[in-house]
């Protein structure tokens, strides 16, 4: 496959992973697999949490696609690498910058990352399966919008609506 096309497939996959991640986070992690994800909304005891299994599960298709791309289907390589790149960015950002599970650079002065950290912290303002905001990672709404949405949900819950 030509390098330009492979590069395009890589970046389309990387961008598409944001949609996939949003859907998985909103409807699977805060849905039928809340039993795994709940550990991420609670204080962690030890190095790992049950939620870390998602990283293992999501890595498997990337590994298979990279193997297929190297050995059988050239188009599968940039797809597998795009998934892997998204996973690496997510791991660095989410586990490093936001949750401090390992040392990273200070993001407070970097507007791009600061906005994403704020959105993720607002996501964690709710410790239950329902009522959370901001399920994305790279594309997030401004903090003021998310705060207003949280306030509206709390008001609705308080009034019994």
Coordinates of C-alpha atoms in Angstrom, one line a residue:
X1 CA 0.0 0.0 0.0
X2 CA 1.3 3.4 -0.8
X3 CA 2.7 5.4 2.1
X4 CA 0.3 8.4 1.6
X5 CA -2.7 6.1 1.7
X6 CA -1.4 4.2 4.7
X7 CA -0.8 7.5 6.5
X8 CA -4.3 8.6 5.7
X9 CA -5.8 5.3 7.0
X10 CA -3.7 5.7 10.2
X11 CA -5.0 9.2 10.9
X12 CA -8.6 8.3 10.0
X13 CA -8.4 5.4 12.4
X14 CA -6.8 7.6 15.1
X15 CA -9.7 10.1 14.7
X16 CA -12.3 7.3 14.5
X17 CA -11.1 5.9 17.8
X18 CA -12.4 9.0 19.6
X19 CA -15.9 8.1 18.4
X20 CA -15.4 4.5 19.4
X21 CA -14.0 5.5 22.8
X22 CA -16.9 7.8 23.4
X23 CA -19.5 5.1 22.5
X24 CA -17.7 2.5 24.6
X25 CA -17.3 4.8 27.6
X26 CA -20.9 6.1 27.5
X27 CA -22.8 2.9 26.6
X28 CA -20.6 0.0 27.7
X29 CA -18.4 1.3 30.6
X30 CA -21.3 3.3 32.1
X31 CA -23.7 0.5 30.9
X32 CA -23.5 -3.2 31.0
X33 CA -19.8 -3.3 32.0
X34 CA -20.1 -0.8 34.9
X35 CA -19.0 -3.7 37.1
X36 CA -15.5 -3.3 35.6
X37 CA -15.6 0.5 35.2
X38 CA -16.9 1.2 38.7
X39 CA -13.4 0.6 40.1
X40 CA -12.3 3.7 38.2
X41 CA -14.8 5.9 39.9
X42 CA -13.8 4.7 43.4
X43 CA -10.5 5.1 45.3
X44 CA -7.9 2.7 43.9
X45 CA -6.3 0.2 46.3
X46 CA -3.0 -1.0 44.9
X47 CA -1.4 -0.6 41.5
X48 CA -4.2 -1.8 39.3
X49 CA -8.0 -1.5 39.2
X50 CA -10.5 -3.8 37.5
X51 CA -11.1 -1.0 34.9
X52 CA -7.6 -1.6 33.6
X53 CA -8.9 -4.8 31.9
X54 CA -10.5 -2.5 29.2
X55 CA -7.0 -1.6 28.0
X56 CA -6.1 -5.3 27.6
X57 CA -9.4 -6.0 25.8
X58 CA -9.0 -3.0 23.5
X59 CA -5.4 -3.9 22.7
X60 CA -6.3 -7.3 21.3
X61 CA -7.8 -6.2 18.0
X62 CA -4.9 -3.8 17.5
X63 CA -2.4 -6.6 18.0
X64 CA -4.3 -8.9 15.6
X65 CA -4.6 -6.1 13.0
X66 CA -0.9 -5.3 13.2
X67 CA 0.0 -9.0 12.7
X68 CA -2.4 -9.2 9.8
X69 CA -1.0 -6.1 8.3
X70 CA 2.6 -7.3 8.5
X71 CA 1.8 -10.8 7.2
X72 CA -1.4 -10.8 5.1
X73 CA -3.4 -7.6 4.6
X74 CA -1.4 -4.4 4.2
X75 CA -4.4 -2.2 4.9
X76 CA -4.7 -3.7 8.4
X77 CA -1.3 -2.4 9.5
X78 CA -2.2 1.4 9.6
X79 CA -5.5 0.5 11.3
X80 CA -3.8 -1.5 14.0
X81 CA -1.2 1.3 14.4
X82 CA -3.9 3.9 14.6
X83 CA -5.7 2.0 17.4
X84 CA -2.4 1.6 19.2
X85 CA -1.5 5.3 18.9
X86 CA -4.8 6.3 20.3
X87 CA -4.3 3.8 23.2
X88 CA -0.8 5.2 23.9
X89 CA -2.1 8.8 23.9
X90 CA -5.0 7.8 26.1
X91 CA -2.7 5.9 28.5
X92 CA -0.3 8.8 28.8
X93 CA -3.1 11.4 29.2
X94 CA -5.6 9.5 31.3
X95 CA -3.4 7.5 33.6
X96 CA -0.4 9.9 33.7
X97 CA -1.7 13.5 33.4
X98 CA -5.2 13.1 34.9
X99 CA -4.8 10.4 37.5
X100 CA -1.1 10.7 38.3
X101 CA -0.4 6.9 38.1
X102 CA 3.1 7.7 36.8
X103 CA 5.1 11.0 36.4
X104 CA 4.5 13.2 33.4
X105 CA 5.0 16.8 32.4
X106 CA 3.0 19.4 34.1
X107 CA 0.0 20.2 31.9
X108 CA -1.4 23.1 33.9
X109 CA 0.2 25.6 31.5
X110 CA -0.9 23.8 28.3
X111 CA -4.4 24.8 27.3
X112 CA -5.1 21.8 25.1
X113 CA -4.4 19.3 27.9
X114 CA -5.8 21.5 30.7
X115 CA -9.2 21.6 29.0
X116 CA -9.2 17.8 28.7
X117 CA -8.1 17.3 32.3
X118 CA -10.9 19.6 33.5
X119 CA -13.5 17.7 31.5
X120 CA -12.3 14.4 32.8
X121 CA -12.3 15.6 36.4
X122 CA -15.9 16.8 35.9
X123 CA -16.7 13.3 34.6
X124 CA -15.5 12.0 37.9
X125 CA -17.6 14.5 39.9
X126 CA -20.2 11.8 39.8
X127 CA -19.3 8.4 41.3
X128 CA -22.2 6.5 39.9
X129 CA -23.2 4.8 36.6
X130 CA -25.7 7.6 35.8
X131 CA -25.4 11.3 35.7
X132 CA -21.8 11.7 34.4
X133 CA -20.8 14.2 31.7
X134 CA -17.9 14.2 29.3
X135 CA -17.3 10.7 27.9
X136 CA -14.8 11.8 25.3
X137 CA -11.1 12.1 25.5
X138 CA -9.7 14.3 22.7
X139 CA -12.9 16.2 21.9
X140 CA -14.4 17.7 25.0
X141 CA -16.9 20.5 25.7
X142 CA -15.8 23.6 27.6
X143 CA -15.8 23.2 31.4
X144 CA -18.5 25.8 31.8
X145 CA -20.9 23.8 29.6
X146 CA -20.1 20.6 31.5
X147 CA -20.6 22.3 34.9
X148 CA -24.0 23.7 33.7
X149 CA -25.0 20.2 32.6
X150 CA -23.9 18.7 35.9
X151 CA -25.9 21.3 37.8
X152 CA -29.0 20.7 35.6
X153 CA -28.8 17.0 36.3
X154 CA -28.4 17.5 40.0
X155 CA -31.3 19.9 40.1
X156 CA -33.4 17.4 38.1
X157 CA -32.5 14.6 40.5
X158 CA -33.2 16.7 43.5
X159 CA -36.6 17.7 42.2
X160 CA -37.4 14.1 41.3
X161 CA -37.8 14.8 37.6

